[in-house]
PDB file of C-alpha atoms in Angstrom:
ATOM      1  CA  MET Q   1       0.000   0.000   0.000  1.00 88.00           C
ATOM      2  CA  THR Q   2       1.238   3.473  -0.856  1.00 96.00           C
ATOM      3  CA  ILE Q   3       0.401   6.369   1.425  1.00 97.00           C
ATOM      4  CA  TRP Q   4       1.029   9.897   0.211  1.00 97.00           C
ATOM      5  CA  VAL Q   5       2.258  12.365   2.821  1.00 97.00           C
ATOM      6  CA  SER Q   6       1.948  16.108   2.153  1.00 96.00           C
ATOM      7  CA  GLU Q   7       4.101  18.174   4.496  1.00 96.00           C
ATOM      8  CA  GLN Q   8       4.735  21.834   5.230  1.00 96.00           C
ATOM      9  CA  ILE Q   9       8.008  22.380   7.092  1.00 96.00           C
ATOM     10  CA  ASP Q  10       9.207  25.515   8.852  1.00 96.00           C
ATOM     11  CA  PRO Q  11      12.753  26.927   8.483  1.00 97.00           C
ATOM     12  CA  SER Q  12      14.023  25.049  11.539  1.00 96.00           C
ATOM     13  CA  GLY Q  13      12.910  21.730  10.038  1.00 95.00           C
ATOM     14  CA  LEU Q  14       9.847  21.253  12.239  1.00 95.00           C
ATOM     15  CA  LEU Q  15       6.740  19.785  10.689  1.00 94.00           C
ATOM     16  CA  TYR Q  16       4.117  22.536  10.648  1.00 94.00           C
ATOM     17  CA  ALA Q  17       1.287  20.787   8.774  1.00 94.00           C
ATOM     18  CA  CYS Q  18       0.860  17.241   7.519  1.00 95.00           C
ATOM     19  CA  ILE Q  19      -1.892  15.414   5.657  1.00 95.00           C
ATOM     20  CA  ALA Q  20      -1.642  11.739   4.725  1.00 96.00           C
ATOM     21  CA  CYS Q  21      -3.904   9.860   2.343  1.00 96.00           C
ATOM     22  CA  ARG Q  22      -3.982   6.933  -0.058  1.00 96.00           C
ATOM     23  CA  ASP Q  23      -5.151   9.009  -3.033  1.00 95.00           C
ATOM     24  CA  GLU Q  24      -2.316  10.507  -5.086  1.00 95.00           C
ATOM     25  CA  ALA Q  25      -4.465  13.192  -6.718  1.00 96.00           C
ATOM     26  CA  GLN Q  26      -5.789  14.353  -3.358  1.00 95.00           C
ATOM     27  CA  ALA Q  27      -2.242  14.450  -1.957  1.00 95.00           C
ATOM     28  CA  LYS Q  28      -1.034  16.553  -4.878  1.00 96.00           C
ATOM     29  CA  GLU Q  29      -3.909  18.982  -4.279  1.00 96.00           C
ATOM     30  CA  CYS Q  30      -2.825  19.264  -0.628  1.00 95.00           C
ATOM     31  CA  VAL Q  31       0.755  20.053  -1.629  1.00 96.00           C
ATOM     32  CA  GLN Q  32      -0.443  22.682  -4.105  1.00 97.00           C
ATOM     33  CA  SER Q  33      -2.597  24.237  -1.391  1.00 96.00           C
ATOM     34  CA  PHE Q  34       0.289  24.243   1.103  1.00 96.00           C
ATOM     35  CA  GLU Q  35       2.545  25.868  -1.504  1.00 96.00           C
ATOM     36  CA  LYS Q  36      -0.086  28.433  -2.509  1.00 96.00           C
ATOM     37  CA  ASN Q  37      -0.681  29.460   1.099  1.00 95.00           C
ATOM     38  CA  LEU Q  38       2.972  30.201   1.849  1.00 96.00           C
ATOM     39  CA  THR Q  39       3.679  33.909   1.861  1.00 96.00           C
ATOM     40  CA  THR Q  40       6.611  35.451   0.044  1.00 96.00           C
ATOM     41  CA  GLU Q  41       8.206  36.070   3.443  1.00 97.00           C
ATOM     42  CA  GLN Q  42       7.813  32.437   4.490  1.00 97.00           C
ATOM     43  CA  LYS Q  43       9.371  31.226   1.244  1.00 96.00           C
ATOM     44  CA  ALA Q  44      12.285  33.652   1.697  1.00 97.00           C
ATOM     45  CA  ALA Q  45      12.741  32.434   5.274  1.00 97.00           C
ATOM     46  CA  GLY Q  46      13.085  28.841   4.104  1.00 97.00           C
ATOM     47  CA  TRP Q  47       9.659  27.242   4.549  1.00 98.00           C
ATOM     48  CA  GLN Q  48       9.308  24.093   2.450  1.00 97.00           C
ATOM     49  CA  VAL Q  49       6.531  21.946   1.067  1.00 97.00           C
ATOM     50  CA  ARG Q  50       7.110  18.342   0.101  1.00 97.00           C
ATOM     51  CA  LEU Q  51       5.238  15.275  -1.006  1.00 97.00           C
ATOM     52  CA  ARG Q  52       6.584  11.867  -0.138  1.00 97.00           C
ATOM     53  CA  THR Q  53       5.327   8.299   0.008  1.00 98.00           C
ATOM     54  CA  VAL Q  54       5.504   5.705   2.749  1.00 97.00           C
ATOM     55  CA  ALA Q  55       4.494   2.050   2.823  1.00 97.00           C
ATOM     56  CA  SER Q  56       2.441   1.930   6.035  1.00 95.00           C
ATOM     57  CA  TRP Q  57       0.463   4.156   8.383  1.00 94.00           C
ATOM     58  CA  ASP Q  58       3.135   3.475  11.035  1.00 94.00           C
ATOM     59  CA  GLU Q  59       5.529   5.660   8.996  1.00 95.00           C
ATOM     60  CA  VAL Q  60       3.165   8.650   8.933  1.00 95.00           C
ATOM     61  CA  PRO Q  61       3.900  11.361  11.530  1.00 91.00           C
ATOM     62  CA  SER Q  62       1.571  10.999  14.500  1.00 89.00           C
ATOM     63  CA  THR Q  63       0.322  14.583  14.170  1.00 84.00           C
ATOM     64  CA  ALA Q  64      -0.849  14.113  10.584  1.00 90.00           C
ATOM     65  CA  LEU Q  65      -4.432  14.448   9.493  1.00 86.00           C
ATOM     66  CA  LYS Q  66      -5.074  10.972   8.098  1.00 89.00           C
ATOM     67  CA  LEU Q  67      -7.524  10.667   5.227  1.00 80.00           C
ATOM     68  CA  CYS Q  68      -8.321   7.100   4.269  1.00 66.00           C
TER      69      CYS Q  68
END
């Protein structure tokens, strides 16, 4: 099983927002939304958005919103 994890990370490397789901299209929409909502100042400060995959729910950060 593939689980898509959309993450927004602050400049210090801390996970700010995280949504995990099994639907790739939905995950890509989340990443686009995260990216769109970053301000110019946040981007300049080093905020990041990433999309990654994991093989099980055990690998998803515990603070993530989990959409099945």
